[in-house]
Amino acid sequence: LWMGLKDINPSFSVGGLHAVVPHSRGDALFDSFAEFWKQLTPADIISQQESLGLDRWPADAPFLPQDVLQSWFDRGPDMIFQFVPFLFDAGYAFLHAMNSLVLKGFSAEEMRGQLLLDELYQTMFEGVTGKVGFDRNGDRLGDYDLLSMVTDSEGKGHFEKVALFEAATDSF
């Protein structure tokens, strides 16, 4: 896979196996988020769903079935850290946009529809997954890790991060 990456070190070989994956571990906040998440159990999350009434949504179906949640925990933190940080940042982006509207004098009743979307599209912050921002269509300006397969001294292959693409700054 070659993407015309002119900003990557010239010694980087384009031969071999490469991958592009969403960057889910922001440098500044991910470690503290991970430590917090490791302290949780499935029961902590299920009890919060029940207290919010989410165990009855939609049509009396659990918001997040306990067996599904338990399977995520059983597979270890790598499974959870593939997507939970993105969910956290998505929720935080809405809170950030709503807070901005409150500071501009809008009431809770006014924070709906296009007004909220327009504010969300202007939101930019350092999240758990890295820089969070949106383009004019509302798509997240995601960061992506470029990985390259390398072989260790024992002949075993593993992916190594060779570059980070930041969409918000359009740079590596």
PDB file of N, CA and C in Angstrom, residues 8 25-26 36 38 58 61 68-69 87-88 107 113 119 125-126 130 133 141 153 159 161 167 170 172:
ATOM      1  N   ILE A   8       7.176  11.215   4.784  1.00  0.00           N
ATOM      2  CA  ILE A   8       7.749  10.129   5.571  1.00  0.00           C
ATOM      3  C   ILE A   8       9.248  10.048   5.298  1.00  0.00           C
ATOM      4  N   ARG A  25      -5.372   6.097  20.170  1.00  0.00           N
ATOM      5  CA  ARG A  25      -4.696   6.344  21.443  1.00  0.00           C
ATOM      6  C   ARG A  25      -3.976   7.676  21.394  1.00  0.00           C
ATOM      7  N   GLY A  26      -4.715   8.730  21.691  1.00  0.00           N
ATOM      8  CA  GLY A  26      -4.113  10.051  21.732  1.00  0.00           C
ATOM      9  C   GLY A  26      -2.999  10.103  22.750  1.00  0.00           C
ATOM     10  N   PHE A  36      -8.475   4.575  34.025  1.00  0.00           N
ATOM     11  CA  PHE A  36      -9.840   4.666  34.542  1.00  0.00           C
ATOM     12  C   PHE A  36     -10.665   3.472  34.057  1.00  0.00           C
ATOM     13  N   LYS A  38      -9.761   0.518  33.086  1.00  0.00           N
ATOM     14  CA  LYS A  38      -9.326  -0.762  33.650  1.00  0.00           C
ATOM     15  C   LYS A  38      -9.908  -1.003  35.036  1.00  0.00           C
ATOM     16  N   PRO A  58     -34.119   0.205  22.854  1.00  0.00           N
ATOM     17  CA  PRO A  58     -35.478   0.481  22.402  1.00  0.00           C
ATOM     18  C   PRO A  58     -36.362  -0.748  22.586  1.00  0.00           C
ATOM     19  N   ALA A  61     -35.573  -3.666  24.890  1.00  0.00           N
ATOM     20  CA  ALA A  61     -34.341  -4.436  24.681  1.00  0.00           C
ATOM     21  C   ALA A  61     -33.204  -3.730  25.404  1.00  0.00           C
ATOM     22  N   VAL A  68     -22.860  -9.300  25.859  1.00  0.00           N
ATOM     23  CA  VAL A  68     -21.979  -8.643  24.893  1.00  0.00           C
ATOM     24  C   VAL A  68     -20.903  -7.854  25.628  1.00  0.00           C
ATOM     25  N   LEU A  69     -21.340  -7.084  26.610  1.00  0.00           N
ATOM     26  CA  LEU A  69     -20.391  -6.299  27.398  1.00  0.00           C
ATOM     27  C   LEU A  69     -19.372  -7.203  28.083  1.00  0.00           C
ATOM     28  N   LEU A  87     -16.025   6.410  21.232  1.00  0.00           N
ATOM     29  CA  LEU A  87     -17.340   6.701  21.810  1.00  0.00           C
ATOM     30  C   LEU A  87     -17.233   7.826  22.843  1.00  0.00           C
ATOM     31  N   PHE A  88     -16.199   7.761  23.660  1.00  0.00           N
ATOM     32  CA  PHE A  88     -15.987   8.798  24.662  1.00  0.00           C
ATOM     33  C   PHE A  88     -15.822  10.164  24.001  1.00  0.00           C
ATOM     34  N   SER A 107     -30.480  28.762  25.111  1.00  0.00           N
ATOM     35  CA  SER A 107     -31.136  27.935  26.119  1.00  0.00           C
ATOM     36  C   SER A 107     -31.086  26.477  25.687  1.00  0.00           C
ATOM     37  N   GLY A 113     -31.096  20.551  16.380  1.00  0.00           N
ATOM     38  CA  GLY A 113     -31.020  20.620  14.930  1.00  0.00           C
ATOM     39  C   GLY A 113     -29.770  21.278  14.382  1.00  0.00           C
ATOM     40  N   GLU A 119     -22.525  24.133  15.456  1.00  0.00           N
ATOM     41  CA  GLU A 119     -21.558  24.311  16.553  1.00  0.00           C
ATOM     42  C   GLU A 119     -20.648  23.092  16.677  1.00  0.00           C
ATOM     43  N   PHE A 125     -10.888  19.892  19.760  1.00  0.00           N
ATOM     44  CA  PHE A 125     -10.280  19.729  21.079  1.00  0.00           C
ATOM     45  C   PHE A 125      -9.333  18.533  21.047  1.00  0.00           C
ATOM     46  N   GLU A 126      -8.505  18.428  22.068  1.00  0.00           N
ATOM     47  CA  GLU A 126      -7.615  17.278  22.227  1.00  0.00           C
ATOM     48  C   GLU A 126      -8.377  16.234  23.019  1.00  0.00           C
ATOM     49  N   GLY A 130      -6.867  11.651  20.386  1.00  0.00           N
ATOM     50  CA  GLY A 130      -6.039  12.635  19.695  1.00  0.00           C
ATOM     51  C   GLY A 130      -6.849  13.871  19.364  1.00  0.00           C
ATOM     52  N   GLY A 133     -11.872  17.008  15.534  1.00  0.00           N
ATOM     53  CA  GLY A 133     -12.442  18.113  14.772  1.00  0.00           C
ATOM     54  C   GLY A 133     -13.276  17.532  13.637  1.00  0.00           C
ATOM     55  N   LEU A 141     -12.427  14.605  11.370  1.00  0.00           N
ATOM     56  CA  LEU A 141     -11.081  14.701  10.819  1.00  0.00           C
ATOM     57  C   LEU A 141     -10.216  13.752  11.636  1.00  0.00           C
ATOM     58  N   SER A 153      14.093 -10.173  15.792  1.00  0.00           N
ATOM     59  CA  SER A 153      15.293 -11.018  15.749  1.00  0.00           C
ATOM     60  C   SER A 153      14.959 -12.508  15.756  1.00  0.00           C
ATOM     61  N   PHE A 159       3.394  -5.503  13.427  1.00  0.00           N
ATOM     62  CA  PHE A 159       3.235  -4.170  12.852  1.00  0.00           C
ATOM     63  C   PHE A 159       3.894  -3.132  13.749  1.00  0.00           C
ATOM     64  N   LYS A 161       4.342   1.153  14.071  1.00  0.00           N
ATOM     65  CA  LYS A 161       3.871   2.449  13.586  1.00  0.00           C
ATOM     66  C   LYS A 161       5.039   3.210  12.976  1.00  0.00           C
ATOM     67  N   ALA A 167      -5.514  14.491  10.191  1.00  0.00           N
ATOM     68  CA  ALA A 167      -6.389  15.097   9.189  1.00  0.00           C
ATOM     69  C   ALA A 167      -6.670  16.577   9.497  1.00  0.00           C
ATOM     70  N   ASP A 170      -3.761  18.134   8.177  1.00  0.00           N
ATOM     71  CA  ASP A 170      -3.416  17.583   6.866  1.00  0.00           C
ATOM     72  C   ASP A 170      -1.918  17.324   6.759  1.00  0.00           C
ATOM     73  N   PHE A 172       1.672  14.709   8.291  1.00  0.00           N
ATOM     74  CA  PHE A 172       2.215  13.548   8.973  1.00  0.00           C
ATOM     75  C   PHE A 172       3.112  14.019  10.081  1.00  0.00           C
TER      76      PHE A 172
END
